[in-house]
Coordinates of C-alpha atoms in Angstrom, one line a residue:
Chain A
M163 CA 30.5 29.7 23.9
D164 CA 30.7 31.7 20.7
N165 CA 32.1 35.2 20.7
R166 CA 31.2 36.1 17.2
P167 CA 28.7 39.0 16.9
L168 CA 25.0 38.8 16.4
G169 CA 23.5 40.4 13.3
I170 CA 20.3 42.4 13.5
F171 CA 18.4 44.1 10.6
D172 CA 15.3 46.2 10.0
S173 CA 13.9 48.2 7.1
G174 CA 14.9 51.4 9.0
I175 CA 15.7 52.6 12.5
G176 CA 12.8 50.8 14.4
G177 CA 14.9 47.7 14.9
L178 CA 17.2 49.7 17.2
T179 CA 14.6 49.1 19.9
V180 CA 15.4 45.4 19.5
V181 CA 19.2 46.2 19.6
R182 CA 18.5 48.1 22.8
A183 CA 16.6 45.2 24.3
L184 CA 19.3 42.7 23.3
H185 CA 22.0 44.9 24.7
E186 CA 20.2 45.5 28.0
L187 CA 19.7 41.7 28.4
M188 CA 23.1 40.6 27.1
P189 CA 25.6 43.5 27.5
H190 CA 28.5 41.2 26.5
E191 CA 27.2 40.3 23.0
R192 CA 28.7 42.3 20.1
L193 CA 25.8 43.5 18.0
I194 CA 26.0 44.5 14.3
Y195 CA 22.9 46.3 13.0
L196 CA 21.9 47.1 9.5
G197 CA 19.0 49.6 8.9
D198 CA 17.9 49.6 5.3
T199 CA 17.0 53.3 5.4
A200 CA 17.5 53.7 1.6
R201 CA 14.5 51.5 1.0
V202 CA 12.3 52.1 4.1
P203 CA 9.5 51.4 4.7
Y204 CA 8.9 47.7 3.9
G205 CA 5.3 47.9 5.2
N206 CA 3.8 48.8 1.8
K207 CA 6.0 46.6 -0.4
S208 CA 5.3 43.3 -2.0
A209 CA 6.4 39.9 -0.5
D210 CA 8.9 39.3 -3.4
T211 CA 10.6 42.6 -2.9
I212 CA 10.9 42.1 0.9
I213 CA 12.3 38.6 0.5
R214 CA 14.9 39.9 -2.0
Y215 CA 16.0 42.8 0.3
S216 CA 16.2 40.5 3.3
R217 CA 18.4 38.0 1.5
E218 CA 20.8 40.8 0.4
I219 CA 21.0 42.2 3.9
S220 CA 21.6 38.7 5.4
N221 CA 24.5 38.2 3.1
F222 CA 26.0 41.5 4.2
L223 CA 25.7 40.5 7.8
L224 CA 27.2 37.0 7.1
S225 CA 30.1 38.8 5.5
K226 CA 30.7 40.2 9.0
D227 CA 30.9 36.7 10.4
V228 CA 27.8 36.8 12.5
K229 CA 26.7 33.8 14.6
G230 CA 23.0 34.4 14.1
I231 CA 20.6 36.9 12.5
V232 CA 17.7 38.7 14.1
V233 CA 15.1 39.9 11.7
A234 CA 14.1 42.9 13.8
C235 CA 11.3 44.0 11.4
N236 CA 7.8 42.7 11.6
T237 CA 7.2 43.0 7.9
A238 CA 10.4 41.1 7.0
S239 CA 9.7 38.5 9.7
A240 CA 6.2 38.0 8.2
Y241 CA 7.4 37.6 4.6
A242 CA 11.0 36.5 4.6
L243 CA 11.7 34.5 7.8
D244 CA 11.0 31.0 6.4
T245 CA 13.1 31.7 3.3
L246 CA 16.0 32.9 5.3
K247 CA 15.8 29.9 7.8
A248 CA 15.8 27.5 4.8
E249 CA 18.7 29.2 3.0
L250 CA 21.1 30.3 5.8
Q251 CA 23.6 28.2 7.8
V252 CA 23.2 30.2 11.0
P253 CA 20.2 30.5 13.3
V254 CA 17.6 33.1 12.2
F255 CA 15.2 34.7 14.7
G256 CA 12.2 36.8 13.9
V257 CA 10.0 39.0 16.1
I258 CA 6.7 37.3 15.5
E259 CA 7.2 33.9 17.3
P260 CA 8.4 35.6 20.5
G261 CA 5.6 38.1 20.4
V262 CA 3.0 35.4 19.8
S263 CA 4.4 33.4 22.8
A264 CA 4.3 36.4 25.0
A265 CA 0.8 37.3 24.0
L266 CA -0.5 33.7 24.7
A267 CA 1.3 33.8 28.1
A268 CA -0.3 37.2 29.0
T269 CA -3.9 36.8 28.0
R270 CA -6.4 35.6 30.6
N271 CA -9.7 36.2 28.7
N272 CA -8.4 34.9 25.3
R273 CA -9.1 38.3 23.6
V274 CA -6.0 39.6 22.0
G275 CA -5.5 42.8 19.9
I276 CA -2.7 43.4 17.4
I277 CA -1.5 46.7 15.9
G278 CA 1.1 47.1 13.2
T279 CA 1.9 48.4 9.7
I280 CA -0.4 47.6 6.8
G281 CA 2.1 45.0 5.5
T282 CA 2.4 43.2 8.9
I283 CA -1.4 43.1 9.5
K284 CA -2.2 42.1 5.9
S285 CA 0.3 39.3 6.0
E286 CA -1.8 37.7 8.8
A287 CA 1.4 36.2 10.2
Y288 CA 0.5 37.1 13.8
Q289 CA -3.1 36.1 13.4
S290 CA -2.4 32.7 12.0
A291 CA 0.5 32.0 14.4
L292 CA -1.8 32.8 17.4
K293 CA -4.7 30.8 16.0
K294 CA -2.5 27.8 15.3
Q295 CA -1.4 27.7 19.0
Q296 CA -4.7 28.6 20.5
P297 CA -7.6 28.0 18.1
E298 CA -10.3 29.5 20.4
L299 CA -8.6 32.9 20.7
E300 CA -10.5 35.9 19.7
I301 CA -8.2 38.2 17.7
I302 CA -8.8 41.8 16.5
A303 CA -6.0 43.1 14.3
H304 CA -5.8 46.7 13.0
A305 CA -3.3 48.4 10.8
T306 CA -2.1 51.7 12.3
P307 CA 0.2 53.2 9.6
L308 CA 0.2 56.7 11.2
L309 CA 2.1 55.6 14.3
V310 CA 5.6 55.3 12.7
P311 CA 5.7 58.9 11.4
L312 CA 4.3 60.2 14.7
I313 CA 7.0 58.4 16.6
E314 CA 9.7 59.6 14.2
E315 CA 8.4 63.1 14.7
D316 CA 8.8 62.5 18.5
W317 CA 5.1 63.5 19.1
L318 CA 4.9 60.7 21.6
S319 CA 2.3 62.3 23.9
H320 CA 1.0 65.0 21.6
S321 CA -2.8 65.6 21.6
A322 CA -2.9 64.6 17.9
T323 CA -1.2 61.3 18.7
R324 CA -3.7 60.7 21.5
A325 CA -6.6 61.5 19.0
I326 CA -5.2 59.1 16.5
L327 CA -4.7 56.4 19.1
E328 CA -8.2 56.9 20.3
E329 CA -9.5 56.4 16.8
Y330 CA -7.3 53.3 16.4
L331 CA -8.1 51.8 19.8
W332 CA -11.8 52.1 20.3
Q333 CA -12.5 48.8 18.6
F334 CA -10.1 47.1 21.0
R335 CA -11.9 48.5 24.0
L336 CA -15.3 47.4 22.5
M337 CA -13.9 43.9 22.1
K338 CA -12.6 43.9 25.8
I339 CA -9.2 42.6 24.9
D340 CA -6.8 42.1 27.8
T341 CA -3.6 42.0 25.7
L342 CA -2.3 44.2 22.9
V343 CA 0.6 43.1 20.7
L344 CA 2.7 46.0 19.5
A345 CA 3.6 44.3 16.2
C346 CA 6.0 47.0 15.0
T347 CA 9.5 47.8 16.4
H348 CA 8.7 51.5 16.6
Y349 CA 5.8 51.1 18.9
P350 CA 7.7 50.5 22.2
L351 CA 8.3 54.2 22.3
L352 CA 4.5 54.7 22.6
K353 CA 4.1 52.5 25.6
P354 CA 3.7 55.2 28.2
T355 CA 1.0 56.9 26.1
L356 CA -0.7 53.6 25.3
T357 CA -0.8 52.7 29.0
N358 CA -2.1 56.1 29.8
L359 CA -5.0 55.6 27.3
L360 CA -5.7 51.9 27.9
G361 CA -5.1 51.7 31.6
H362 CA -3.2 48.9 33.4
N363 CA -5.7 46.2 32.7
I364 CA -4.5 45.7 29.1
E365 CA -1.1 44.1 28.9
L366 CA 1.1 45.5 26.2
V367 CA 3.3 42.9 24.5
D368 CA 6.5 44.7 23.4
S369 CA 7.9 42.7 20.5
A370 CA 11.4 44.1 21.0
E371 CA 11.7 42.8 24.6
S372 CA 10.0 39.5 23.9
C373 CA 12.4 39.0 20.9
A374 CA 15.5 39.7 23.0
R375 CA 14.4 37.2 25.7
F376 CA 13.7 34.6 23.0
V377 CA 17.2 35.1 21.4
R378 CA 19.0 34.9 24.7
D379 CA 17.2 31.6 25.6
A380 CA 18.0 30.1 22.2
L381 CA 21.7 31.1 22.4
A382 CA 21.9 29.7 25.9
K383 CA 20.4 26.4 24.8
T384 CA 23.0 25.9 22.1
N385 CA 25.8 27.2 24.3
Q386 CA 26.4 30.2 21.9
L387 CA 26.4 33.0 24.4
S388 CA 29.5 35.2 24.5
D389 CA 31.8 34.8 27.5
A390 CA 33.3 38.3 27.1
N391 CA 33.5 40.4 30.3
D392 CA 33.4 43.9 29.0
E393 CA 30.4 45.8 27.7
S394 CA 30.3 45.1 24.0
S395 CA 30.2 47.3 21.0
I396 CA 27.2 48.1 18.9
E397 CA 28.0 48.7 15.2
V398 CA 25.4 50.5 13.1
Y399 CA 25.3 50.4 9.3
L400 CA 22.7 52.2 7.3
T401 CA 22.0 52.1 3.5
D402 CA 21.2 55.9 3.6
M403 CA 21.7 58.6 6.2
P404 CA 18.3 60.0 7.2
V405 CA 18.1 63.6 8.4
H406 CA 18.2 63.8 12.2
F407 CA 19.4 60.2 12.3
K408 CA 21.6 60.6 15.3
K409 CA 18.9 62.3 17.4
V410 CA 16.2 59.8 16.5
G411 CA 18.5 56.8 16.6
E412 CA 19.7 57.6 20.1
R413 CA 16.1 58.0 21.2
F414 CA 15.4 54.5 20.0
L415 CA 18.6 53.0 21.4
R416 CA 18.5 54.9 24.6
K417 CA 22.3 55.2 24.2
K418 CA 24.8 57.4 22.5
L419 CA 25.6 56.4 18.9
H420 CA 29.3 56.6 18.5
K421 CA 29.8 55.4 15.0
V422 CA 27.4 54.9 12.1
D423 CA 28.6 53.6 8.7
L424 CA 27.0 53.9 5.4
V425 CA 26.7 50.9 3.0
S426 CA 25.2 51.4 -0.4
V427 CA 22.3 49.3 -1.6
D428 CA 24.4 48.3 -4.6
G429 CA 27.1 47.3 -2.1
L430 CA 24.6 45.2 -0.3
S431 CA 23.5 43.2 -3.3
S432 CA 27.1 42.5 -4.4
T433 CA 28.3 41.3 -1.0
Q434 CA 29.7 37.8 -1.1
R435 CA 28.9 35.4 1.7
R436 CA 31.9 34.1 3.7
Chain B
M228 CA 3.0 69.6 -33.1
D229 CA 4.3 66.6 -31.4
N230 CA 2.0 63.6 -30.6
R231 CA 4.5 61.7 -28.6
P232 CA 3.5 61.1 -24.9
L233 CA 4.6 63.1 -21.9
G234 CA 6.5 61.2 -19.2
I235 CA 5.8 62.0 -15.5
F236 CA 7.4 60.5 -12.5
D237 CA 7.2 60.7 -8.7
S238 CA 8.6 58.7 -5.8
G239 CA 5.2 57.2 -5.2
I240 CA 1.6 57.9 -6.0
G241 CA 1.5 61.6 -5.1
G242 CA 2.5 62.7 -8.6
L243 CA -0.9 61.4 -9.8
T244 CA -2.3 64.8 -8.7
V245 CA 0.0 66.3 -11.4
V246 CA -1.2 63.7 -13.9
R247 CA -4.7 64.7 -13.0
A248 CA -4.0 68.4 -13.5
L249 CA -2.2 67.8 -16.8
H250 CA -5.0 65.7 -18.1
E251 CA -7.7 68.2 -17.0
L252 CA -5.7 71.0 -18.8
M253 CA -4.6 69.0 -21.8
P254 CA -7.0 66.0 -22.3
H255 CA -5.4 65.2 -25.7
E256 CA -1.9 64.6 -24.4
R257 CA -0.9 60.9 -23.9
L258 CA 0.6 60.6 -20.4
I259 CA 2.9 57.9 -19.1
Y260 CA 3.4 57.9 -15.4
L261 CA 6.0 56.0 -13.3
G262 CA 5.6 55.9 -9.5
D263 CA 8.7 54.5 -7.8
T264 CA 6.6 52.8 -5.1
A265 CA 9.3 50.2 -4.3
R266 CA 11.6 53.0 -3.1
V267 CA 9.1 55.5 -1.7
P268 CA 9.5 57.9 0.1
Y269 CA 12.4 60.0 -1.3
G270 CA 11.8 62.7 1.4
N271 CA 14.3 61.2 3.9
K272 CA 16.9 60.0 1.4
S273 CA 20.2 61.6 0.5
A274 CA 20.8 63.8 -2.6
D275 CA 23.0 61.2 -4.3
T276 CA 20.4 58.5 -3.9
I277 CA 17.6 60.7 -5.3
I278 CA 19.7 61.7 -8.3
R279 CA 20.5 58.1 -9.1
Y280 CA 16.9 57.0 -8.9
S281 CA 15.7 60.0 -11.0
R282 CA 18.2 59.1 -13.7
E283 CA 17.1 55.5 -13.8
I284 CA 13.4 56.5 -14.1
S285 CA 14.1 59.1 -16.8
N286 CA 15.9 56.5 -18.9
F287 CA 12.8 54.2 -18.5
L288 CA 10.5 57.0 -19.7
L289 CA 12.8 57.9 -22.6
S290 CA 12.6 54.2 -23.7
K291 CA 8.9 54.9 -24.1
D292 CA 9.7 57.8 -26.5
V293 CA 8.4 60.6 -24.4
K294 CA 8.7 64.2 -25.7
G295 CA 9.4 65.6 -22.3
I296 CA 9.6 64.7 -18.6
V297 CA 7.8 66.1 -15.7
V298 CA 9.5 65.5 -12.3
A299 CA 6.2 65.5 -10.3
C300 CA 8.0 65.1 -7.0
N301 CA 9.2 68.0 -5.0
T302 CA 12.1 66.1 -3.5
A303 CA 13.4 64.9 -6.9
S304 CA 12.8 68.4 -8.3
A305 CA 14.9 69.9 -5.5
Y306 CA 17.8 67.5 -5.8
A307 CA 17.8 66.1 -9.4
L308 CA 16.3 68.6 -11.8
D309 CA 19.5 70.4 -12.8
T310 CA 21.3 67.1 -13.4
L311 CA 18.4 65.8 -15.6
K312 CA 18.2 69.0 -17.5
A313 CA 21.9 68.9 -18.2
E314 CA 21.9 65.2 -19.2
L315 CA 18.7 64.7 -21.2
Q316 CA 17.9 65.6 -24.8
V317 CA 14.2 66.4 -24.0
P318 CA 12.7 69.3 -22.0
V319 CA 12.5 68.5 -18.3
F320 CA 10.0 70.2 -16.0
G321 CA 10.0 70.3 -12.2
V322 CA 7.3 71.4 -9.7
I323 CA 9.3 74.0 -7.9
E324 CA 9.7 76.8 -10.5
P325 CA 6.0 76.8 -11.3
G326 CA 5.1 76.8 -7.6
V327 CA 7.5 79.7 -7.0
S328 CA 6.1 81.8 -9.9
A329 CA 2.5 81.1 -8.6
A330 CA 3.5 82.1 -5.1
L331 CA 5.1 85.4 -6.2
A332 CA 2.0 86.2 -8.3
A333 CA -0.3 85.5 -5.4
T334 CA 1.3 87.3 -2.5
R335 CA 0.3 90.9 -1.7
N336 CA 2.1 91.3 1.6
N337 CA 5.3 89.5 0.7
R338 CA 4.9 86.9 3.4
V339 CA 4.9 83.4 2.1
G340 CA 4.7 80.1 3.9
I341 CA 5.9 76.7 2.6
I342 CA 5.0 73.2 3.8
G343 CA 6.6 70.0 2.4
T344 CA 8.5 66.8 3.4
I345 CA 11.7 67.0 5.4
G346 CA 13.8 66.5 2.3
T347 CA 12.0 69.3 0.3
I348 CA 12.2 71.8 3.1
K349 CA 15.8 70.9 4.1
S350 CA 16.9 71.3 0.4
E351 CA 15.9 75.0 0.6
A352 CA 15.1 74.8 -3.1
Y353 CA 11.8 76.8 -2.7
Q354 CA 13.3 79.2 -0.2
S355 CA 16.3 80.1 -2.4
A356 CA 14.3 80.3 -5.6
L357 CA 11.8 82.6 -4.0
K358 CA 14.5 84.8 -2.5
K359 CA 16.4 84.9 -5.8
Q360 CA 13.4 86.4 -7.5
Q361 CA 12.1 88.6 -4.6
P362 CA 14.9 89.3 -2.1
E363 CA 12.7 91.2 0.3
L364 CA 10.3 88.3 0.7
E365 CA 9.7 87.0 4.2
I366 CA 9.6 83.2 4.1
I367 CA 8.6 80.7 6.7
A368 CA 9.1 77.1 5.8
H369 CA 8.1 74.1 7.9
A370 CA 8.5 70.4 7.3
T371 CA 5.2 68.5 7.8
P372 CA 6.0 64.8 7.5
L373 CA 2.8 63.6 9.0
L374 CA 0.6 64.8 6.2
V375 CA 1.5 62.2 3.6
P376 CA 0.5 59.2 5.8
L377 CA -2.7 61.0 6.9
I378 CA -3.6 61.6 3.2
E379 CA -2.9 58.0 2.3
E380 CA -5.1 56.9 5.2
D381 CA -7.8 59.1 3.7
W382 CA -8.2 61.0 7.0
L383 CA -8.6 64.2 5.1
S384 CA -10.9 66.0 7.6
H385 CA -10.4 63.8 10.7
S386 CA -10.1 65.6 14.0
A387 CA -6.6 64.2 14.4
T388 CA -5.7 65.7 11.0
R389 CA -7.1 69.0 12.1
A390 CA -5.1 68.8 15.4
I391 CA -1.9 68.1 13.4
L392 CA -2.5 70.9 11.0
E393 CA -3.2 73.3 13.8
E394 CA 0.1 72.4 15.3
Y395 CA 1.9 72.8 12.0
L396 CA 0.1 76.0 11.0
W397 CA 0.2 78.3 14.1
Q398 CA 3.5 79.8 13.1
F399 CA 2.2 80.7 9.7
R400 CA -0.8 82.5 11.3
L401 CA 1.6 84.3 13.7
M402 CA 3.7 85.5 10.7
K403 CA 0.6 86.7 9.0
I404 CA 1.4 85.0 5.7
D405 CA -1.0 85.6 2.8
T406 CA 0.2 82.7 0.6
L407 CA 0.9 79.1 1.5
V408 CA 2.9 76.9 -1.0
L409 CA 1.8 73.2 -0.8
A410 CA 5.2 71.9 -1.7
C411 CA 4.3 68.2 -1.9
T412 CA 2.1 66.6 -4.6
H413 CA 0.0 64.8 -2.0
Y414 CA -1.1 68.0 -0.3
P415 CA -3.8 69.2 -2.9
L416 CA -6.1 66.6 -1.4
L417 CA -6.0 68.5 1.9
K418 CA -7.0 71.8 0.3
P419 CA -10.6 71.8 1.6
T420 CA -9.4 71.2 5.2
L421 CA -6.7 73.8 4.9
T422 CA -9.1 76.4 3.5
N423 CA -11.4 75.6 6.4
L424 CA -8.7 76.1 9.0
L425 CA -6.9 79.1 7.4
G426 CA -9.8 80.9 5.9
H427 CA -10.0 82.5 2.4
N428 CA -7.5 85.2 3.1
I429 CA -4.5 82.8 2.7
E430 CA -4.0 81.7 -0.9
L431 CA -3.0 78.1 -1.3
V432 CA -0.5 77.4 -4.1
D433 CA -1.2 74.0 -5.5
S434 CA 2.0 72.7 -7.0
A435 CA 0.2 70.2 -9.2
E436 CA -2.0 72.8 -10.9
S437 CA 0.8 75.4 -11.3
C438 CA 3.1 72.7 -12.7
A439 CA 0.4 71.7 -15.3
R440 CA -0.1 75.2 -16.5
F441 CA 3.7 75.7 -16.8
V442 CA 4.1 72.6 -18.9
R443 CA 1.2 73.5 -21.2
D444 CA 2.6 77.0 -21.8
A445 CA 6.1 75.6 -22.5
L446 CA 4.8 73.0 -24.9
A447 CA 2.7 75.7 -26.6
K448 CA 5.7 77.9 -27.0
T449 CA 7.8 75.2 -28.8
N450 CA 4.8 74.0 -30.8
Q451 CA 4.9 70.6 -29.1
L452 CA 1.3 70.3 -28.1
S453 CA -0.5 67.2 -29.4
D454 CA -3.1 67.7 -32.1
A455 CA -5.0 64.5 -31.3
N456 CA -8.8 64.9 -31.1
D457 CA -9.8 62.2 -28.7
E458 CA -9.3 62.1 -25.0
S459 CA -6.0 60.4 -24.5
S460 CA -4.8 57.5 -22.5
I461 CA -3.0 57.6 -19.1
E462 CA -0.5 54.7 -18.7
V463 CA 0.6 54.0 -15.1
Y464 CA 3.7 52.1 -14.2
L465 CA 4.8 51.3 -10.6
T466 CA 7.9 49.7 -9.3
D467 CA 5.9 47.9 -6.6
M468 CA 2.2 47.3 -6.0
P469 CA 1.1 49.0 -2.8
V470 CA -1.9 47.6 -0.9
H471 CA -5.1 49.5 -1.7
F472 CA -3.3 51.1 -4.7
K473 CA -6.4 51.2 -7.0
K474 CA -8.5 52.9 -4.4
V475 CA -5.9 55.4 -3.3
G476 CA -4.7 56.0 -6.9
E477 CA -8.2 56.7 -8.1
R478 CA -8.7 59.2 -5.3
F479 CA -5.5 61.1 -6.4
L480 CA -6.3 60.9 -10.1
R481 CA -10.1 61.5 -9.7
K482 CA -10.5 59.0 -12.5
K483 CA -10.8 55.2 -12.9
L484 CA -7.5 53.5 -13.3
H485 CA -7.9 51.0 -16.1
K486 CA -4.4 49.5 -16.4
V487 CA -1.5 49.6 -14.1
D488 CA 1.8 47.8 -15.0
L489 CA 4.6 46.7 -12.7
V490 CA 8.2 47.4 -13.7
S491 CA 11.0 46.1 -11.3
V492 CA 13.6 48.4 -9.9
D493 CA 16.3 46.2 -11.6
G494 CA 14.3 46.6 -14.8
L495 CA 14.5 50.3 -14.4
S496 CA 18.3 50.5 -13.9
S497 CA 18.9 48.2 -16.9
T498 CA 16.7 50.2 -19.3
Q499 CA 18.5 51.4 -22.4
R500 CA 17.7 54.9 -23.8
R501 CA 16.4 55.0 -27.3

């Protein structure tokens, strides 16, 4: 057993849906989250920039003595995961592999849709991982950059949100997909509206939930789950304090946020590893 | 006369509408633009962070020997303009003062609306500048964070855009404003749709155009206009290369982009002033 905390990071607040899923599945694990809100979003940044940011944040989390790092950001998982896995001494988990496995387990007709930020879709990380495991899969991937700001505005079932989703989704209907991968950690909040629009015949793959299950199984296998008995703490660090953070963050986490600490970007890049 | 270039900066690509307006008004001025695309958007960042970024970028522009700096970003104008004016040896222009003057000149019933990013509206920079000059003004200000991603998606007259604008604009109709300040450099691209929704009785104040006129008048007054005869160059620097930049940038600039250079954020912060 290993009672050190788990580190989780995202470009912003979206990764809090992964924190929520981890906490619901493993309430005894201490979780330390860093949201890089000073430099959000990563979705429109270059690969080099994203790798540099991810390395800085991982060093910050390692300075907190984490036993593993969850890259709770699809863009960073797409561009930086291999680098982090090669460089770090602790296990590193992304959101893509779990989402890909869940999609392959869910589809019956081998037609899978993917929605995500421009960066995630353009990286083709999901597309190539899916194709690698199931070459005959038909995949339709579409960047849906309006969904993050709609979710942060809390317009989850607004008529404009429905109009935008209709525009984004018609191609998926035409292709008769039976599985839609939500390849962005913000998107789980749109699940009720998506189900309402798509019906129950299209399975939604929630990358936060599939990631949490993947991490739990991996920690169990290496005997690294915590044996604490009490419900554990969630520590949240941000590189900048967004307006309305408490309200929006609690919506993502589905829990009260008791303590949020700021860490400067300069502080991040000068953090020494333990 | 002063034939040195003018420096212009914004958090991202929106300030290119100011570059366009400056170029249309003063085709003989050399223009050097820096878009801080690696750290966009500024709208949800803290004042300290925005001041730090603005200082770094100004030093970069000064290293190019500019005769003046245009802060073509409403958020940076709101938070960083006074600091830059106090610290720099060249004239510094923002987008707020020109927009405020244009709004006061336009309104007949003294009811003025303002739309902008969360940061710009929350800063109350427009509201307090308007009130200071015209205490009896009725002002209604509303943050409209969905408009930037809609514009960058090029959904300028999409039904979803119209639905979102309807939601954002009903309060302005109710208040019977006769002037609406577009307090974000992206918004000029929405002018046709806004006019279509609001009718011709509500005057739209385009902060890019009013800023360009303000800069021209100021340079004329100090005899600092260029006396070059040929159409001058526009140099564009970005801190990160966004996907589809060329297409989106040319839409903002209404001109072909011939050369775009990358400058790293680290490069910015280490630039020495001349």
